[in-house]
């Protein structure tokens, strides 16, 4: 799907194997975060790394 910033759609879906989903849940439970908040933090950190590497 092409990204259109004019659409008000703030949902991104991920399909993960059960093992990865389990590991994700273990981490987020320890950090007391929702899946959404954990993914927001992970994606933000990853984007910052990519931007820093591009400089």
Protein backbone atom coordinates (compact mmCIF):
# COMPACT_ATOMS: atom_id res chain seq x y z
CA UNK A 1 0.00 0.00 0.00
CA UNK A 2 1.29 3.44 -0.92
CA UNK A 3 1.67 5.81 2.02
CA UNK A 4 -0.59 8.85 1.80
CA UNK A 5 0.10 11.37 4.60
CA UNK A 6 -3.23 13.10 3.92
CA UNK A 7 -5.21 10.08 5.07
CA UNK A 8 -5.90 9.85 8.77
CA UNK A 9 -4.81 6.25 9.18
CA UNK A 10 -2.47 5.63 12.08
CA UNK A 11 -2.49 1.83 12.10
CA UNK A 12 0.37 -0.42 11.04
CA UNK A 13 -0.01 -4.18 11.25
CA UNK A 14 2.77 -6.70 11.74
CA UNK A 15 2.64 -10.42 11.12
CA UNK A 16 5.11 -12.17 13.40
CA UNK A 17 5.81 -15.84 13.96
CA UNK A 18 4.48 -17.10 17.33
CA UNK A 19 8.01 -17.36 18.77
CA UNK A 20 8.80 -13.71 17.99
CA UNK A 21 5.42 -12.56 19.29
CA UNK A 22 6.05 -14.45 22.52
CA UNK A 23 9.48 -12.84 22.91
CA UNK A 24 7.99 -9.42 22.19
CA UNK A 25 5.32 -9.97 24.84
CA UNK A 26 7.89 -11.09 27.42
CA UNK A 27 9.90 -7.91 26.91
CA UNK A 28 6.90 -5.56 26.90
CA UNK A 29 5.48 -7.16 30.06
CA UNK A 30 8.80 -6.67 31.85
CA UNK A 31 8.82 -3.04 30.70
CA UNK A 32 5.12 -2.65 31.54
CA UNK A 33 4.27 -1.35 28.07
CA UNK A 34 1.48 -2.09 25.66
CA UNK A 35 2.37 -3.70 22.34
CA UNK A 36 1.60 -0.41 20.62
CA UNK A 37 3.83 1.65 22.90
CA UNK A 38 6.69 -0.85 22.65
CA UNK A 39 6.50 -0.82 18.85
CA UNK A 40 6.38 3.00 18.79
CA UNK A 41 9.53 3.16 20.92
CA UNK A 42 11.33 0.49 18.89
CA UNK A 43 10.46 2.10 15.57
CA UNK A 44 11.44 5.57 16.81
CA UNK A 45 14.83 4.29 17.98
CA UNK A 46 15.39 2.40 14.72
CA UNK A 47 14.49 5.44 12.60
CA UNK A 48 16.93 7.57 14.59
CA UNK A 49 19.68 5.02 13.96
CA UNK A 50 18.93 5.00 10.23
CA UNK A 51 18.93 8.80 10.09
CA UNK A 52 22.24 8.98 11.97
CA UNK A 53 23.80 6.41 9.65
CA UNK A 54 22.62 8.36 6.60
CA UNK A 55 24.48 11.49 7.73
